[in-house]
Structures are given as structure tokens and as C-alpha cells.
Amino acid sequence: MASGPARDPEPLSRIKPPEGGRATTRMAELDRVLGGGIVRGSVVLVGGDPGIGKSTLLLQAAARLGGTTLYISAEESPEQIKVRAERLGILTDSILVLAEISLENILEDAARTGPDAIIVDSIQTIYTEEISSAPGSVGQVRDCAAKLMHFAKGTGIPVFIVGHVTKEGMIAGPRVLEHIVDTVLYFEGQRSHSFRILRTVKNRFGSTNEIGVFEMTDAGLSEVENPSELFLAERPLKVSGSVVAASMEGTRPVLVEMQALVTPSTFSVPRRSSLGIDFQRVNLILAVLEKVAGVHLAATDVFLNVVGGLKLEEPALDLAVAASVVSSLRERPLAPDMFVFGEIGLSGEIRAVNHAEARIKEAAKIGLRQAVIPGINLERLRGLKIPGLRITGVKNVHEALEALSI
Ligand code: TYD
Ligand code: MG
């Protein structure tokens, strides 16, 4: 980045706050992951697998933003963008499409047209003339992003960069850009499911770990205001191995269905696998169940799945993992209106988790009526009264399995 003339340091109290506040994208789920809207001059990376819906998301956002958006299409022709826009029902002259792969030309055009926002789709297909390596190489990707950042800061125009996650799970790719840009959003989901999660993994202007939830439809992405309902929509009732877990994604409670399938193993080393939840964590919980709760799993295969393609990382899900495994093993279903949360310690104790109240309220909102939660959380919640909701506080795995009647 070019350096200007030397400047004097300023006292903190005299530095002016940033101008302009935040612009809304008029998509609440996108605003949320951005930390409350678009910050002037910010650079936002939207990463994700090819075909997950990044171009669709940004084209929809562009149509809703006030003012003009310059859409740099470096991998699709303007005609292809037009076809997508028609499918999305977008007919607006406020989106200017430029099919261009030279960064220098892009910046020149941006400076001339002075749009209110820029979308670069994608960072892997543009190149700067300053270095000789091919588009998509680490050097090009990094240099182009740094120059876009410089442009955004200099003009105040926010820039959205699309980055494909490459096969190896690295983005020469978004990963190499994470430290350069202000905000990093990852668009996740399984191709076979219509849910899409937009996750904040870095944000200089807001909290991380926020999620936005969308559903891919025939006419683009629609926002999902109540993800819990969506994730539990197809839940089978009174089936063993299925447990409702009250999880948190950032500041947002989300109820999910945890499923376990425990079957006698025909292998000398039983098979274990987990989808959507950390495998190491699952193994730890299985070991605790074996050791302190007398649940024998040494000769069984264990498969775990978080329904809907969500990826969850919270220890607060431990109790749901344990409950689903035991429920499947013993073929005892949980009550259909039951939900659980709680962290499991190595000696089988159930530890308190954060945001207990938010989890409980979310579950009550969608009609669940029974809960098994850490005893300490229950004590702290003495003041909380939700009519018709029966909460049992438990201290260890034994008590939890008993309270769940499994
Ligand atoms: P796209 O936004 O092109 O993905 P990316 O830019 O991340 O590569 O979306 C691609 C997929 O989304 C494609 O398989 C078709 C599907 N899709 C829909 O299901 N509905 C729609 O309205 C649109 C525009 C795309
Ligand atoms: Mg695309």
C-alpha cells in the first residue's frame, strides 16, 4: 500500500468517529451477520463452496441496497447474470454489470462510475497487472484483495468479494484473505438440503459467530426468520435416538435435532462417525458414558448426525449427544416435547452453560414443554417463570438419563 506524507499522532478524544453509520441491505439475515448493516468503506469476503449460492445472495442484496451497485462479473457473462436476475425477479437499473477481469480496469471503472457498493465475483478470476502469476494464485488473490481494500478505505465505497473454497478446503482462496479484509462470511450448507447458513467468522465491526439462515428456493434465497421451526420440521416423534438440543449460534438460540444410531458392531474395532458435530468431542462423551454411567458401547457402532446440515461446536450439546446415544442403544424414545442442553465433564458431571434463559425461551416459543438442563443453570434461573414448562436440573449423567427416562 502506498504511504502518504508523515502524519502527527492524534489524541484519542479528538479523533472523529466514522461517518455515515451503517447502510442496511434490507435483508435482516445479512444485516445481522454484518453486525447490523454495511459499514462505509468496509471489505466483506463471502466465501463458500462453488454452487452454494454466493452470486445469488449478492445479486439479491444488490437489488435491495439503496443506490447503485457495480457488479463485477469475472466468471460469468452479463447475459448469465441477466438470466439469474430474471429468475430472482430483479429488474433494476441500479445494478451495473461489468464483465472484467483486470483489477486495474475494475478500479478505473469504479472510480469513474462512483457506485454505492461494489461486488467482485470472484476474487479468483481477477488479476492485477503488477504481478505475473496467474489469476487464482495466492499472490494474485492476496494482491488484488489488498488493492480493493485500499480502494474501499480511500473512497468509502464498501466492497463485497466472492471467494470460492477450493477442493482442499482452503480458499487460495478465502483463507489467505481472511487477515486482509474487514469481515469474513462463510456460506455453508449441504447441496442436498435447501438450508443455507451464512456465518460470520471474522468481523472488525461486529461480533463473530453470528449466523444468518436462508433457504434456497426456485426464486432465489429466502430468509428464514425462525430457524428452529425449520430445523425441527421433519422430526420424527417418539423415535429412539432423536433428541432436541437447544444450541446457540452467536447470540441466537437455535433448536436442532440430534440423531444417533447405535447398532451392534460386526467389526473388531467398532465404527464411529459424526456429521455436523466434532468427532473428538463425541468420542470423549462416549468414553464418559462407558466409564461413569455404565453404558456399554465397546461392541457397538455409533453414528451421529445433526439434522439439516448444520455444523455445531458448542460443548452445551454434550448432553444431547449422550441422550441420543443412550436413547438409541436402549431403544427408548424421549418425550416428544423434551429438549436438553448441558456440558459433560470428564467425571460425568453436568456443567452449566451460558445463555440458558435464551435457550429455554426459544424452546418454549415453539411449544416444547419439558427440559433437562444443568442443575446450576436451573438455580440461577429461579426467577424465570414459563407457564406449562417443566424443567429438571441435573448434576451428573446418571441423573440426566434418569430424568429423561432412558
Ligand atoms: P450460485 O449463486 O450461482 O452459486 P455460487 O455463486 O456460490 O457458485 O448458485 C448456484 C446454485 O443455486 C445452482 O445450483 C442453482 C441454485 N439456484 C436455485 O436453486 N434457485 C435460484 O433462484 C438460483 C438463482 C439458483
Ligand atoms: Mg457464482
Short mmCIF file of C-alpha atoms and ligand atoms in Angstrom, two decimals:
data_model
loop_
_atom_site.label_atom_id
_atom_site.label_comp_id
_atom_site.label_asym_id
_atom_site.label_seq_id
_atom_site.Cartn_x
_atom_site.Cartn_y
_atom_site.Cartn_z
CA MET A 1 0.00 0.00 0.00
CA ALA A 2 1.36 3.48 -0.87
CA SER A 3 2.28 5.59 2.12
CA GLY A 4 1.31 9.26 2.23
CA PRO A 5 3.12 12.14 3.90
CA ALA A 6 4.07 11.59 7.54
CA ARG A 7 1.26 12.44 9.96
CA ASP A 8 1.23 13.51 13.59
CA PRO A 9 -0.41 11.20 16.07
CA GLU A 10 -3.77 12.47 17.36
CA PRO A 11 -5.16 12.32 20.89
CA LEU A 12 -7.83 9.62 21.02
CA SER A 13 -10.51 12.01 22.24
CA ARG A 14 -10.08 14.23 19.18
CA ILE A 15 -10.34 11.52 16.53
CA LYS A 16 -13.67 11.79 14.75
CA PRO A 17 -15.98 8.75 14.79
CA PRO A 18 -16.60 7.12 11.41
CA GLU A 19 -19.13 8.86 9.18
CA GLY A 20 -22.37 7.62 7.87
CA GLY A 21 -23.26 4.78 10.25
CA ARG A 22 -24.38 1.61 8.56
CA ALA A 23 -26.35 1.02 5.41
CA THR A 24 -28.99 -1.67 5.55
CA THR A 25 -29.06 -4.43 2.96
CA ARG A 26 -32.79 -4.78 3.63
CA MET A 27 -32.13 -8.44 4.26
CA ALA A 28 -32.30 -8.87 8.03
CA GLU A 29 -30.31 -12.11 7.95
CA LEU A 30 -27.47 -10.46 6.02
CA ASP A 31 -27.52 -7.31 8.14
CA ARG A 32 -27.24 -9.50 11.23
CA VAL A 33 -24.06 -11.28 10.16
CA LEU A 34 -22.53 -7.97 9.09
CA GLY A 35 -23.03 -6.72 12.63
CA GLY A 36 -26.03 -4.51 11.81
CA GLY A 37 -25.59 -3.47 8.18
CA ILE A 38 -22.80 -2.39 5.85
CA VAL A 39 -20.06 -0.16 7.23
CA ARG A 40 -18.78 2.57 4.92
CA GLY A 41 -15.55 1.59 3.20
CA SER A 42 -15.59 -1.94 4.55
CA VAL A 43 -14.46 -5.01 2.65
CA VAL A 44 -16.52 -8.14 3.14
CA LEU A 45 -15.42 -11.54 1.92
CA VAL A 46 -18.17 -14.02 1.13
CA GLY A 47 -16.62 -17.48 0.93
CA GLY A 48 -18.14 -20.85 0.24
CA ASP A 49 -18.22 -23.92 -1.95
CA PRO A 50 -18.88 -23.40 -5.65
CA GLY A 51 -22.62 -23.56 -6.30
CA ILE A 52 -23.68 -22.86 -2.73
CA GLY A 53 -25.37 -19.56 -3.68
CA LYS A 54 -22.84 -16.73 -3.22
CA SER A 55 -23.65 -14.99 -6.50
CA THR A 56 -27.36 -15.37 -5.86
CA LEU A 57 -27.06 -13.88 -2.38
CA LEU A 58 -25.07 -10.87 -3.51
CA LEU A 59 -27.23 -10.18 -6.53
CA GLN A 60 -30.31 -10.22 -4.31
CA ALA A 61 -28.58 -7.94 -1.81
CA ALA A 62 -27.52 -5.59 -4.61
CA ALA A 63 -31.12 -5.25 -5.74
CA ARG A 64 -32.23 -4.25 -2.28
CA LEU A 65 -29.46 -1.84 -1.44
CA GLY A 66 -30.33 1.76 -1.95
CA GLY A 67 -28.17 3.44 -4.63
CA THR A 68 -26.18 1.84 -7.42
CA THR A 69 -24.12 -1.32 -7.19
CA LEU A 70 -21.29 -2.12 -9.57
CA TYR A 71 -21.34 -5.88 -10.12
CA ILE A 72 -18.01 -7.09 -11.46
CA SER A 73 -18.67 -10.38 -13.16
CA ALA A 74 -15.33 -12.03 -13.72
CA GLU A 75 -16.55 -15.55 -14.24
CA GLU A 76 -19.96 -15.23 -15.84
CA SER A 77 -21.14 -13.23 -18.83
CA PRO A 78 -23.55 -10.32 -18.34
CA GLU A 79 -26.16 -12.50 -20.09
CA GLN A 80 -25.78 -15.16 -17.42
CA ILE A 81 -26.24 -12.54 -14.72
CA LYS A 82 -29.32 -11.34 -16.56
CA VAL A 83 -30.79 -14.85 -16.61
CA ARG A 84 -30.20 -15.18 -12.86
CA ALA A 85 -31.69 -11.75 -12.21
CA GLU A 86 -34.81 -12.69 -14.17
CA ARG A 87 -35.16 -15.85 -12.15
CA LEU A 88 -34.89 -13.77 -8.98
CA GLY A 89 -37.41 -11.26 -10.26
CA ILE A 90 -34.84 -8.48 -10.19
CA LEU A 91 -35.37 -5.77 -12.74
CA THR A 92 -33.44 -2.71 -11.78
CA ASP A 93 -31.14 -0.25 -13.41
CA SER A 94 -29.41 0.38 -10.11
CA ILE A 95 -27.20 -2.67 -10.75
CA LEU A 96 -24.44 -2.01 -13.25
CA VAL A 97 -22.83 -5.16 -14.62
CA LEU A 98 -19.25 -5.14 -15.80
CA ALA A 99 -17.63 -8.28 -17.19
CA GLU A 100 -13.97 -7.58 -16.47
CA ILE A 101 -11.03 -9.47 -15.04
CA SER A 102 -8.34 -6.80 -14.90
CA LEU A 103 -8.22 -5.21 -11.47
CA GLU A 104 -6.74 -2.01 -12.88
CA ASN A 105 -9.70 -1.68 -15.27
CA ILE A 106 -12.12 -2.52 -12.50
CA LEU A 107 -10.74 0.20 -10.22
CA GLU A 108 -10.71 2.72 -13.04
CA ASP A 109 -14.32 1.97 -13.83
CA ALA A 110 -15.31 2.07 -10.18
CA ALA A 111 -13.63 5.45 -9.74
CA ARG A 112 -15.46 6.78 -12.80
CA THR A 113 -18.94 5.47 -12.02
CA GLY A 114 -18.71 6.09 -8.26
CA PRO A 115 -21.18 3.37 -7.19
CA ASP A 116 -22.53 2.99 -3.65
CA ALA A 117 -21.23 -0.57 -3.42
CA ILE A 118 -19.07 -2.94 -5.43
CA ILE A 119 -19.35 -6.71 -5.78
CA VAL A 120 -16.36 -8.62 -7.13
CA ASP A 121 -17.41 -12.09 -8.30
CA SER A 122 -14.93 -13.72 -7.85
CA ILE A 123 -11.53 -12.85 -6.43
CA GLN A 124 -10.05 -16.00 -8.01
CA THR A 125 -10.81 -14.88 -11.54
CA ILE A 126 -9.43 -11.33 -11.49
CA TYR A 127 -5.78 -10.35 -11.77
CA THR A 128 -3.54 -7.36 -11.26
CA GLU A 129 -1.04 -6.47 -13.97
CA GLU A 130 1.53 -5.74 -11.29
CA ILE A 131 2.43 -9.34 -10.70
CA SER A 132 2.92 -12.01 -13.28
CA SER A 133 1.36 -15.06 -11.65
CA ALA A 134 -1.95 -16.45 -12.89
CA PRO A 135 -5.38 -15.43 -11.58
CA GLY A 136 -6.34 -17.58 -8.62
CA SER A 137 -2.77 -17.94 -7.35
CA VAL A 138 -2.09 -16.96 -3.76
CA GLY A 139 -0.07 -13.92 -4.82
CA GLN A 140 -2.76 -12.61 -7.17
CA VAL A 141 -5.60 -13.23 -4.79
CA ARG A 142 -3.81 -11.51 -1.94
CA ASP A 143 -2.61 -8.56 -4.00
CA CYS A 144 -5.98 -7.94 -5.59
CA ALA A 145 -7.69 -8.05 -2.20
CA ALA A 146 -5.18 -5.61 -0.71
CA LYS A 147 -5.77 -3.19 -3.59
CA LEU A 148 -9.55 -3.47 -3.25
CA MET A 149 -9.13 -2.80 0.46
CA HIS A 150 -7.07 0.28 -0.28
CA PHE A 151 -9.70 1.47 -2.74
CA ALA A 152 -12.54 0.91 -0.26
CA LYS A 153 -10.77 2.80 2.51
CA GLY A 154 -9.84 5.65 0.20
CA THR A 155 -13.31 6.13 -1.31
CA GLY A 156 -15.61 4.90 1.46
CA ILE A 157 -17.28 2.53 -1.03
CA PRO A 158 -17.94 -0.88 0.50
CA VAL A 159 -16.68 -3.86 -1.47
CA PHE A 160 -18.02 -7.41 -1.36
CA ILE A 161 -15.60 -10.07 -2.55
CA VAL A 162 -16.72 -13.55 -3.53
CA GLY A 163 -14.19 -16.31 -2.85
CA HIS A 164 -14.66 -19.96 -3.74
CA VAL A 165 -13.48 -22.52 -1.27
CA THR A 166 -11.20 -24.81 -3.21
CA LYS A 167 -11.36 -28.61 -3.01
CA GLU A 168 -8.80 -28.89 -0.24
CA GLY A 169 -11.00 -26.71 1.94
CA MET A 170 -8.63 -23.80 1.57
CA ILE A 171 -9.59 -20.68 -0.16
CA ALA A 172 -6.26 -19.76 -2.48
CA GLY A 173 -8.81 -18.94 -1.54
CA PRO A 174 -10.72 -17.06 1.07
CA ARG A 175 -8.38 -18.38 3.78
CA VAL A 176 -5.41 -16.39 2.50
CA LEU A 177 -7.59 -13.27 2.54
CA GLU A 178 -9.03 -13.56 6.00
CA HIS A 179 -6.46 -11.32 7.64
CA ILE A 180 -6.68 -8.66 4.94
CA VAL A 181 -10.41 -7.97 4.77
CA ASP A 182 -12.64 -6.49 7.50
CA THR A 183 -15.32 -9.11 7.58
CA VAL A 184 -15.38 -12.76 6.56
CA LEU A 185 -18.66 -14.54 5.96
CA TYR A 186 -18.90 -18.19 5.00
CA PHE A 187 -21.87 -19.55 3.17
CA GLU A 188 -22.46 -23.13 4.23
CA GLY A 189 -24.94 -25.88 3.65
CA GLN A 190 -25.31 -29.21 2.00
CA ARG A 191 -26.21 -29.31 -1.66
CA SER A 192 -28.82 -31.92 -0.88
CA HIS A 193 -30.56 -29.60 1.59
CA SER A 194 -32.13 -26.28 0.87
CA PHE A 195 -30.90 -24.59 4.09
CA ARG A 196 -28.04 -22.19 3.78
CA ILE A 197 -26.17 -20.75 6.74
CA LEU A 198 -24.25 -17.53 6.40
CA ARG A 199 -21.72 -17.49 9.20
CA THR A 200 -19.54 -14.63 10.44
CA VAL A 201 -16.03 -15.91 11.14
CA LYS A 202 -14.35 -12.53 11.42
CA ASN A 203 -15.78 -9.06 11.84
CA ARG A 204 -13.92 -5.87 12.66
CA PHE A 205 -17.32 -4.18 13.03
CA GLY A 206 -19.37 -6.67 14.97
CA SER A 207 -19.45 -9.94 16.79
CA THR A 208 -18.36 -13.21 15.25
CA ASN A 209 -20.27 -16.46 15.23
CA GLU A 210 -23.46 -14.80 14.17
CA ILE A 211 -25.47 -16.72 11.64
CA GLY A 212 -28.00 -15.81 9.02
CA VAL A 213 -30.31 -18.56 7.85
CA PHE A 214 -31.67 -18.83 4.33
CA GLU A 215 -33.50 -21.33 2.24
CA MET A 216 -32.66 -21.78 -1.45
CA THR A 217 -35.87 -21.79 -3.43
CA ASP A 218 -36.71 -21.74 -7.13
CA ALA A 219 -36.77 -17.98 -6.95
CA GLY A 220 -33.57 -17.41 -5.00
CA LEU A 221 -32.76 -17.25 -1.33
CA SER A 222 -35.50 -16.57 1.14
CA GLU A 223 -34.75 -15.51 4.67
CA VAL A 224 -35.64 -17.86 7.49
CA GLU A 225 -36.84 -15.90 10.47
CA ASN A 226 -37.44 -18.86 12.71
CA PRO A 227 -34.69 -21.42 12.05
CA SER A 228 -35.71 -23.63 14.97
CA GLU A 229 -39.04 -24.40 13.32
CA LEU A 230 -37.30 -25.19 10.07
CA PHE A 231 -34.71 -27.48 11.63
CA LEU A 232 -37.30 -29.41 13.59
CA ALA A 233 -39.90 -29.54 10.83
CA GLU A 234 -39.32 -33.16 9.86
CA ARG A 235 -38.51 -34.50 13.28
CA PRO A 236 -39.96 -37.95 13.87
CA LEU A 237 -41.76 -38.14 17.22
CA LYS A 238 -41.32 -40.99 19.66
CA VAL A 239 -38.40 -42.46 17.79
CA SER A 240 -35.37 -43.59 19.76
CA GLY A 241 -32.09 -41.78 19.12
CA SER A 242 -33.71 -38.44 18.31
CA VAL A 243 -33.15 -35.56 20.74
CA VAL A 244 -33.88 -31.84 20.55
CA ALA A 245 -30.84 -29.80 21.56
CA ALA A 246 -31.05 -26.14 22.48
CA SER A 247 -27.96 -24.66 20.87
CA MET A 248 -26.61 -21.13 20.46
CA GLU A 249 -25.22 -19.67 17.28
CA GLY A 250 -23.63 -16.42 18.39
CA THR A 251 -26.34 -14.55 20.21
CA ARG A 252 -29.06 -16.57 18.62
CA PRO A 253 -30.68 -19.66 20.09
CA VAL A 254 -31.32 -22.41 17.56
CA LEU A 255 -33.02 -25.71 18.28
CA VAL A 256 -31.73 -28.66 16.36
CA GLU A 257 -32.41 -32.35 16.17
CA MET A 258 -29.55 -34.63 17.13
CA GLN A 259 -29.83 -38.17 15.86
CA ALA A 260 -27.88 -41.20 16.95
CA LEU A 261 -27.89 -44.70 15.57
CA VAL A 262 -26.28 -47.29 17.80
CA THR A 263 -26.06 -50.83 16.42
CA PRO A 264 -24.17 -54.00 17.31
CA SER A 265 -20.83 -53.92 15.55
CA THR A 266 -19.62 -56.64 13.26
CA PHE A 267 -16.08 -55.29 13.32
CA SER A 268 -13.37 -55.86 15.87
CA VAL A 269 -12.94 -52.08 16.09
CA PRO A 270 -16.44 -50.57 16.15
CA ARG A 271 -17.27 -47.81 13.70
CA ARG A 272 -17.84 -44.28 14.94
CA SER A 273 -18.83 -41.34 12.84
CA SER A 274 -20.38 -37.93 13.34
CA LEU A 275 -21.81 -35.37 10.95
CA GLY A 276 -22.20 -31.75 11.99
CA ILE A 277 -20.51 -32.20 15.34
CA ASP A 278 -16.89 -32.60 16.42
CA PHE A 279 -15.78 -36.21 16.28
CA GLN A 280 -13.27 -35.89 19.14
CA ARG A 281 -15.93 -34.45 21.38
CA VAL A 282 -18.27 -37.31 20.57
CA ASN A 283 -15.57 -39.87 21.42
CA LEU A 284 -15.00 -38.16 24.72
CA ILE A 285 -18.68 -38.30 25.61
CA LEU A 286 -18.86 -41.98 24.63
CA ALA A 287 -15.90 -42.67 26.92
CA VAL A 288 -17.59 -40.84 29.81
CA LEU A 289 -20.83 -42.79 29.25
CA GLU A 290 -18.90 -46.05 29.30
CA LYS A 291 -16.85 -45.23 32.37
CA VAL A 292 -19.20 -43.41 34.72
CA ALA A 293 -22.71 -44.23 33.55
CA GLY A 294 -22.31 -47.92 32.85
CA VAL A 295 -23.39 -47.54 29.24
CA HIS A 296 -21.61 -50.25 27.30
CA LEU A 297 -20.61 -49.17 23.85
CA ALA A 298 -17.44 -51.18 23.25
CA ALA A 299 -19.17 -53.56 20.85
CA THR A 300 -21.45 -51.12 19.09
CA ASP A 301 -21.16 -48.86 16.07
CA VAL A 302 -22.20 -45.28 16.79
CA PHE A 303 -23.35 -42.81 14.14
CA LEU A 304 -24.35 -39.26 14.99
CA ASN A 305 -25.94 -36.64 12.82
CA VAL A 306 -27.08 -33.06 13.30
CA VAL A 307 -30.15 -32.84 11.09
CA GLY A 308 -30.29 -30.14 8.45
CA GLY A 309 -26.61 -29.87 7.61
CA LEU A 310 -25.74 -27.54 10.47
CA LYS A 311 -22.23 -27.65 11.92
CA LEU A 312 -22.24 -27.16 15.67
CA GLU A 313 -19.32 -26.72 18.01
CA GLU A 314 -20.72 -25.99 21.43
CA PRO A 315 -19.96 -28.14 24.50
CA ALA A 316 -23.54 -27.31 25.53
CA LEU A 317 -24.58 -30.01 23.06
CA ASP A 318 -22.83 -32.74 25.04
CA LEU A 319 -25.95 -33.77 26.89
CA ALA A 320 -27.90 -34.09 23.65
CA VAL A 321 -25.17 -36.33 22.24
CA ALA A 322 -25.22 -38.54 25.33
CA ALA A 323 -29.01 -38.67 25.42
CA SER A 324 -29.36 -39.59 21.75
CA VAL A 325 -26.75 -42.35 22.03
CA VAL A 326 -28.35 -43.89 25.12
CA SER A 327 -31.85 -43.50 23.68
CA SER A 328 -30.82 -45.36 20.52
CA LEU A 329 -28.86 -48.04 22.38
CA ARG A 330 -31.74 -48.83 24.72
CA GLU A 331 -34.43 -48.14 22.13
CA ARG A 332 -36.21 -45.77 24.44
CA PRO A 333 -37.55 -42.62 22.81
CA LEU A 334 -37.59 -39.31 24.67
CA ALA A 335 -40.82 -37.46 25.35
CA PRO A 336 -41.72 -35.57 22.14
CA ASP A 337 -41.86 -32.20 23.91
CA MET A 338 -38.48 -32.63 25.63
CA PHE A 339 -35.31 -30.61 24.99
CA VAL A 340 -31.88 -30.68 26.62
CA PHE A 341 -28.64 -28.76 26.94
CA GLY A 342 -25.56 -29.08 29.17
CA GLU A 343 -21.84 -29.67 29.04
CA ILE A 344 -20.46 -33.00 30.25
CA GLY A 345 -17.23 -33.09 32.26
CA LEU A 346 -14.77 -35.97 32.32
CA SER A 347 -16.11 -37.34 35.58
CA GLY A 348 -19.65 -37.32 34.26
CA GLU A 349 -20.71 -34.07 35.92
CA ILE A 350 -23.12 -31.83 34.02
CA ARG A 351 -21.70 -28.34 33.83
CA ALA A 352 -23.51 -25.05 33.46
CA VAL A 353 -23.59 -23.36 30.06
CA ASN A 354 -24.15 -19.77 29.00
CA HIS A 355 -27.37 -18.23 27.67
CA ALA A 356 -29.56 -20.77 29.46
CA GLU A 357 -32.51 -18.40 29.52
CA ALA A 358 -32.37 -17.65 25.79
CA ARG A 359 -32.25 -21.36 25.00
CA ILE A 360 -35.24 -22.10 27.21
CA LYS A 361 -37.33 -19.25 25.83
CA GLU A 362 -36.67 -20.32 22.26
CA ALA A 363 -37.76 -23.88 23.05
CA ALA A 364 -40.87 -22.69 24.88
CA LYS A 365 -41.70 -20.47 21.92
CA ILE A 366 -42.01 -23.43 19.58
CA GLY A 367 -44.08 -25.41 22.05
CA LEU A 368 -41.63 -27.66 23.91
CA ARG A 369 -42.74 -28.30 27.48
CA GLN A 370 -40.04 -30.32 29.27
CA ALA A 371 -36.35 -29.73 29.74
CA VAL A 372 -33.37 -31.40 31.34
CA ILE A 373 -30.61 -28.88 31.99
CA PRO A 374 -27.59 -28.38 34.30
CA GLY A 375 -28.65 -28.00 37.94
CA ILE A 376 -26.55 -24.88 38.36
CA ASN A 377 -28.29 -23.21 35.45
CA LEU A 378 -31.65 -24.01 36.99
CA GLU A 379 -30.61 -22.47 40.33
CA ARG A 380 -29.53 -19.29 38.59
CA LEU A 381 -32.86 -19.15 36.76
CA ARG A 382 -35.03 -19.12 39.87
CA GLY A 383 -36.87 -16.01 38.74
CA LEU A 384 -37.78 -17.43 35.35
CA LYS A 385 -41.42 -18.50 35.09
CA ILE A 386 -42.72 -20.00 31.90
CA PRO A 387 -46.23 -21.43 32.34
CA GLY A 388 -46.52 -25.09 31.44
CA LEU A 389 -42.78 -25.68 31.19
CA ARG A 390 -41.25 -28.31 33.46
CA ILE A 391 -37.52 -28.01 33.94
CA THR A 392 -35.39 -30.61 35.71
CA GLY A 393 -31.90 -29.63 36.87
CA VAL A 394 -29.32 -32.44 36.92
CA LYS A 395 -25.83 -32.74 38.41
CA ASN A 396 -24.43 -35.72 36.52
CA VAL A 397 -25.03 -38.05 33.59
CA HIS A 398 -26.77 -40.59 35.82
CA GLU A 399 -29.36 -38.09 36.96
CA ALA A 400 -29.80 -36.85 33.41
CA LEU A 401 -30.55 -40.30 31.99
CA GLU A 402 -32.97 -40.89 34.83
CA ALA A 403 -34.73 -37.56 34.31
CA LEU A 404 -35.06 -38.39 30.62
CA SER A 405 -36.40 -41.90 31.45
CA ILE A 406 -33.96 -43.60 29.11
P1 TYD B 1 -24.86 -19.56 -7.31
O1 TYD B 1 -25.32 -18.32 -6.67
O2 TYD B 1 -24.51 -19.49 -8.76
O3 TYD B 1 -23.63 -20.20 -6.51
P2 TYD B 1 -22.11 -19.68 -6.32
O4 TYD B 1 -22.04 -18.28 -6.79
O5 TYD B 1 -21.85 -19.84 -4.87
O6 TYD B 1 -21.26 -20.61 -7.12
O7 TYD B 1 -25.99 -20.64 -7.07
C1 TYD B 1 -25.91 -21.85 -7.66
C2 TYD B 1 -26.98 -22.81 -7.30
O8 TYD B 1 -28.17 -22.29 -6.76
C3 TYD B 1 -27.36 -23.51 -8.58
O9 TYD B 1 -27.14 -24.89 -8.38
C4 TYD B 1 -28.77 -23.20 -8.81
C5 TYD B 1 -29.29 -22.79 -7.47
N1 TYD B 1 -30.33 -21.76 -7.57
C6 TYD B 1 -31.60 -22.05 -7.12
O10 TYD B 1 -31.90 -23.14 -6.65
N2 TYD B 1 -32.57 -21.07 -7.18
C7 TYD B 1 -32.29 -19.84 -7.71
O11 TYD B 1 -33.19 -18.98 -7.74
C8 TYD B 1 -30.96 -19.57 -8.18
C9 TYD B 1 -30.63 -18.23 -8.76
C10 TYD B 1 -30.01 -20.55 -8.07
MG MG B 2 -21.05 -17.57 -8.53
#
